[in-house]
Structure formats: structure tokens, C-alpha cells
Amino acid sequence: KFNKRTPGLFKVEYEGKSLVGLCPKLYFVEGNEKEEKKYKFSSKGIQKDKNEITLDRFKKVLEDPNYKDIVTNKGFRVQGNSMISYAQTKKGLTYCYVKRV
């Protein structure tokens, strides 16, 4: 049970039937059928509304070492005294975590 005053206890954030975790802050949890929300995912550095992120993409990255996932991030930025729009194509989902010791 979650109690704010007892250290070491955590509350359950989300429960599901399967989890694909590639790196810290890069995971996909498939929910239960009876839940209103069917899935939950985290993808640091990837815009969620511009890229379709599915369980199949996470599984392809995990199972196929030759699969290269590409994403596009779009937005606006100020350069000098004008505002420009940009589209950045970069590596998307990956299982490589370079901060490991």
C-alpha cells in the first residue's frame, strides 16, 4: 500500500500485460482489454504527435539488430530576429544506451 510517510514504498503507476523496455525513458506497456487506456509509452527525444509509435516498432528494434528506426521532429525556432520552421530527421528507437558504465 502506498503511504506518503513511509520511505521505500512506491505507488503503482500503470499495470499492463506486457512491457518492452529498450532503455531508461524508452518503453512501451500494453494495457489490459478492460482498461480505457490501451497502452502507455515513453519516448524521450521523439515527438509523440508527429510520429506513430507502436508496440511493433519497439519489438522490431528489440528483435532485429539490423533494423534502423527513423523519426522526424518538427517545430519552430528563433534565428536572429526571425522565426523559422524546421524538420529534423534522426535515429528514433534504439536499444543502445551509451551512459552505462
PDB file of C-alpha atoms in Angstrom:
ATOM      1  CA  LYS A   1       0.000   0.000   0.000  1.00  0.00           C
ATOM      2  CA  PHE A   2       1.231   3.484  -0.845  1.00  0.00           C
ATOM      3  CA  ASN A   3       1.948   5.697   2.131  1.00  0.00           C
ATOM      4  CA  LYS A   4       3.469   9.175   1.798  1.00  0.00           C
ATOM      5  CA  ARG A   5       5.280   8.978   5.130  1.00  0.00           C
ATOM      6  CA  THR A   6       6.952   5.569   4.757  1.00  0.00           C
ATOM      7  CA  PRO A   7      10.117   5.697   2.639  1.00  0.00           C
ATOM      8  CA  GLY A   8      10.748   2.896   0.159  1.00  0.00           C
ATOM      9  CA  LEU A   9       7.130   2.299  -0.814  1.00  0.00           C
ATOM     10  CA  PHE A  10       6.052   3.118  -4.355  1.00  0.00           C
ATOM     11  CA  LYS A  11       2.616   3.521  -5.841  1.00  0.00           C
ATOM     12  CA  VAL A  12       1.686   1.580  -8.971  1.00  0.00           C
ATOM     13  CA  GLU A  13       1.775   3.960 -11.919  1.00  0.00           C
ATOM     14  CA  TYR A  14       0.382   1.633 -14.605  1.00  0.00           C
ATOM     15  CA  GLU A  15      -0.378  -2.077 -14.900  1.00  0.00           C
ATOM     16  CA  GLY A  16      -0.387  -3.977 -18.159  1.00  0.00           C
ATOM     17  CA  LYS A  17       0.039  -7.404 -19.684  1.00  0.00           C
ATOM     18  CA  SER A  18       3.367  -6.832 -21.489  1.00  0.00           C
ATOM     19  CA  LEU A  19       6.309  -4.434 -21.350  1.00  0.00           C
ATOM     20  CA  VAL A  20       9.031  -3.724 -23.910  1.00  0.00           C
ATOM     21  CA  GLY A  21      11.772  -1.653 -22.287  1.00  0.00           C
ATOM     22  CA  LEU A  22      14.660  -0.644 -24.529  1.00  0.00           C
ATOM     23  CA  CYS A  23      16.429   1.979 -22.371  1.00  0.00           C
ATOM     24  CA  PRO A  24      15.627   4.224 -19.440  1.00  0.00           C
ATOM     25  CA  LYS A  25      12.816   6.566 -20.521  1.00  0.00           C
ATOM     26  CA  LEU A  26      12.151   4.449 -23.624  1.00  0.00           C
ATOM     27  CA  TYR A  27       9.455   1.820 -23.020  1.00  0.00           C
ATOM     28  CA  PHE A  28       6.042   0.601 -24.210  1.00  0.00           C
ATOM     29  CA  VAL A  29       3.464  -1.025 -21.905  1.00  0.00           C
ATOM     30  CA  GLU A  30       0.499  -2.844 -23.409  1.00  0.00           C
ATOM     31  CA  GLY A  31      -2.581  -2.479 -21.210  1.00  0.00           C
ATOM     32  CA  ASN A  32      -5.434  -4.802 -20.435  1.00  0.00           C
ATOM     33  CA  GLU A  33      -8.510  -5.050 -22.666  1.00  0.00           C
ATOM     34  CA  LYS A  34     -10.857  -3.831 -19.947  1.00  0.00           C
ATOM     35  CA  GLU A  35      -8.940  -0.603 -19.391  1.00  0.00           C
ATOM     36  CA  GLU A  36      -9.924   2.630 -21.053  1.00  0.00           C
ATOM     37  CA  LYS A  37      -6.320   3.425 -21.992  1.00  0.00           C
ATOM     38  CA  LYS A  38      -4.938   0.558 -24.105  1.00  0.00           C
ATOM     39  CA  TYR A  39      -1.219   1.414 -23.839  1.00  0.00           C
ATOM     40  CA  LYS A  40       1.356   3.707 -22.270  1.00  0.00           C
ATOM     41  CA  PHE A  41       4.756   4.614 -23.645  1.00  0.00           C
ATOM     42  CA  SER A  42       7.671   6.917 -23.048  1.00  0.00           C
ATOM     43  CA  SER A  43       9.999   8.038 -25.814  1.00  0.00           C
ATOM     44  CA  LYS A  44      12.495  10.679 -24.795  1.00  0.00           C
ATOM     45  CA  GLY A  45      13.597  12.896 -27.686  1.00  0.00           C
ATOM     46  CA  ILE A  46      10.817  11.783 -30.051  1.00  0.00           C
ATOM     47  CA  GLN A  47       7.729  13.927 -30.643  1.00  0.00           C
ATOM     48  CA  LYS A  48       4.724  11.773 -29.864  1.00  0.00           C
ATOM     49  CA  ASP A  49       2.177  13.614 -32.027  1.00  0.00           C
ATOM     50  CA  LYS A  50       4.320  13.689 -35.193  1.00  0.00           C
ATOM     51  CA  ASN A  51       5.495  10.041 -35.154  1.00  0.00           C
ATOM     52  CA  GLU A  52       3.377   6.904 -34.905  1.00  0.00           C
ATOM     53  CA  ILE A  53       4.833   4.915 -32.025  1.00  0.00           C
ATOM     54  CA  THR A  54       3.534   1.348 -31.772  1.00  0.00           C
ATOM     55  CA  LEU A  55       4.363  -1.874 -29.981  1.00  0.00           C
ATOM     56  CA  ASP A  56       5.515  -3.399 -33.287  1.00  0.00           C
ATOM     57  CA  ARG A  57       8.211  -0.734 -33.702  1.00  0.00           C
ATOM     58  CA  PHE A  58       9.545  -1.456 -30.209  1.00  0.00           C
ATOM     59  CA  LYS A  59       9.573  -5.208 -30.923  1.00  0.00           C
ATOM     60  CA  LYS A  60      11.388  -4.729 -34.265  1.00  0.00           C
ATOM     61  CA  VAL A  61      14.150  -2.743 -32.570  1.00  0.00           C
ATOM     62  CA  LEU A  62      14.485  -5.367 -29.847  1.00  0.00           C
ATOM     63  CA  GLU A  63      14.452  -8.462 -32.075  1.00  0.00           C
ATOM     64  CA  ASP A  64      16.235  -7.304 -35.262  1.00  0.00           C
ATOM     65  CA  PRO A  65      19.741  -5.817 -34.733  1.00  0.00           C
ATOM     66  CA  ASN A  66      19.842  -4.509 -38.335  1.00  0.00           C
ATOM     67  CA  TYR A  67      16.590  -2.524 -38.053  1.00  0.00           C
ATOM     68  CA  LYS A  68      17.145   1.256 -38.203  1.00  0.00           C
ATOM     69  CA  ASP A  69      14.289   3.308 -36.823  1.00  0.00           C
ATOM     70  CA  ILE A  70      13.982   6.852 -38.214  1.00  0.00           C
ATOM     71  CA  VAL A  71      11.788   9.644 -36.784  1.00  0.00           C
ATOM     72  CA  THR A  72      11.081  13.245 -37.770  1.00  0.00           C
ATOM     73  CA  ASN A  73      10.792  16.079 -35.267  1.00  0.00           C
ATOM     74  CA  LYS A  74       9.268  19.359 -36.476  1.00  0.00           C
ATOM     75  CA  GLY A  75       8.956  22.729 -34.830  1.00  0.00           C
ATOM     76  CA  PHE A  76       9.737  26.434 -34.771  1.00  0.00           C
ATOM     77  CA  ARG A  77      12.837  28.245 -33.612  1.00  0.00           C
ATOM     78  CA  VAL A  78      14.077  31.810 -33.478  1.00  0.00           C
ATOM     79  CA  GLN A  79      17.142  32.571 -35.557  1.00  0.00           C
ATOM     80  CA  GLY A  80      18.330  36.164 -35.361  1.00  0.00           C
ATOM     81  CA  ASN A  81      15.215  38.333 -35.499  1.00  0.00           C
ATOM     82  CA  SER A  82      13.053  35.898 -37.438  1.00  0.00           C
ATOM     83  CA  MET A  83      11.207  32.706 -36.680  1.00  0.00           C
ATOM     84  CA  ILE A  84      11.825  29.679 -38.892  1.00  0.00           C
ATOM     85  CA  SER A  85      10.328  26.206 -39.045  1.00  0.00           C
ATOM     86  CA  TYR A  86      12.500  23.107 -39.049  1.00  0.00           C
ATOM     87  CA  ALA A  87      12.194  19.394 -39.728  1.00  0.00           C
ATOM     88  CA  GLN A  88      14.833  17.180 -38.130  1.00  0.00           C
ATOM     89  CA  THR A  89      15.273  13.542 -39.157  1.00  0.00           C
ATOM     90  CA  LYS A  90      17.162  11.428 -36.627  1.00  0.00           C
ATOM     91  CA  LYS A  91      17.580   7.971 -35.165  1.00  0.00           C
ATOM     92  CA  GLY A  92      14.457   7.046 -33.265  1.00  0.00           C
ATOM     93  CA  LEU A  93      14.033   3.990 -31.105  1.00  0.00           C
ATOM     94  CA  THR A  94      17.255   2.243 -30.142  1.00  0.00           C
ATOM     95  CA  TYR A  95      18.351  -0.263 -27.523  1.00  0.00           C
ATOM     96  CA  CYS A  96      21.851   1.243 -27.230  1.00  0.00           C
ATOM     97  CA  TYR A  97      22.376   3.164 -24.000  1.00  0.00           C
ATOM     98  CA  VAL A  98      25.739   4.921 -24.010  1.00  0.00           C
ATOM     99  CA  LYS A  99      25.621   6.203 -20.412  1.00  0.00           C
ATOM    100  CA  ARG A 100      26.052   2.693 -18.990  1.00  0.00           C
ATOM    101  CA  VAL A 101      29.256   2.069 -17.067  1.00  0.00           C
TER     102      VAL A 101
END
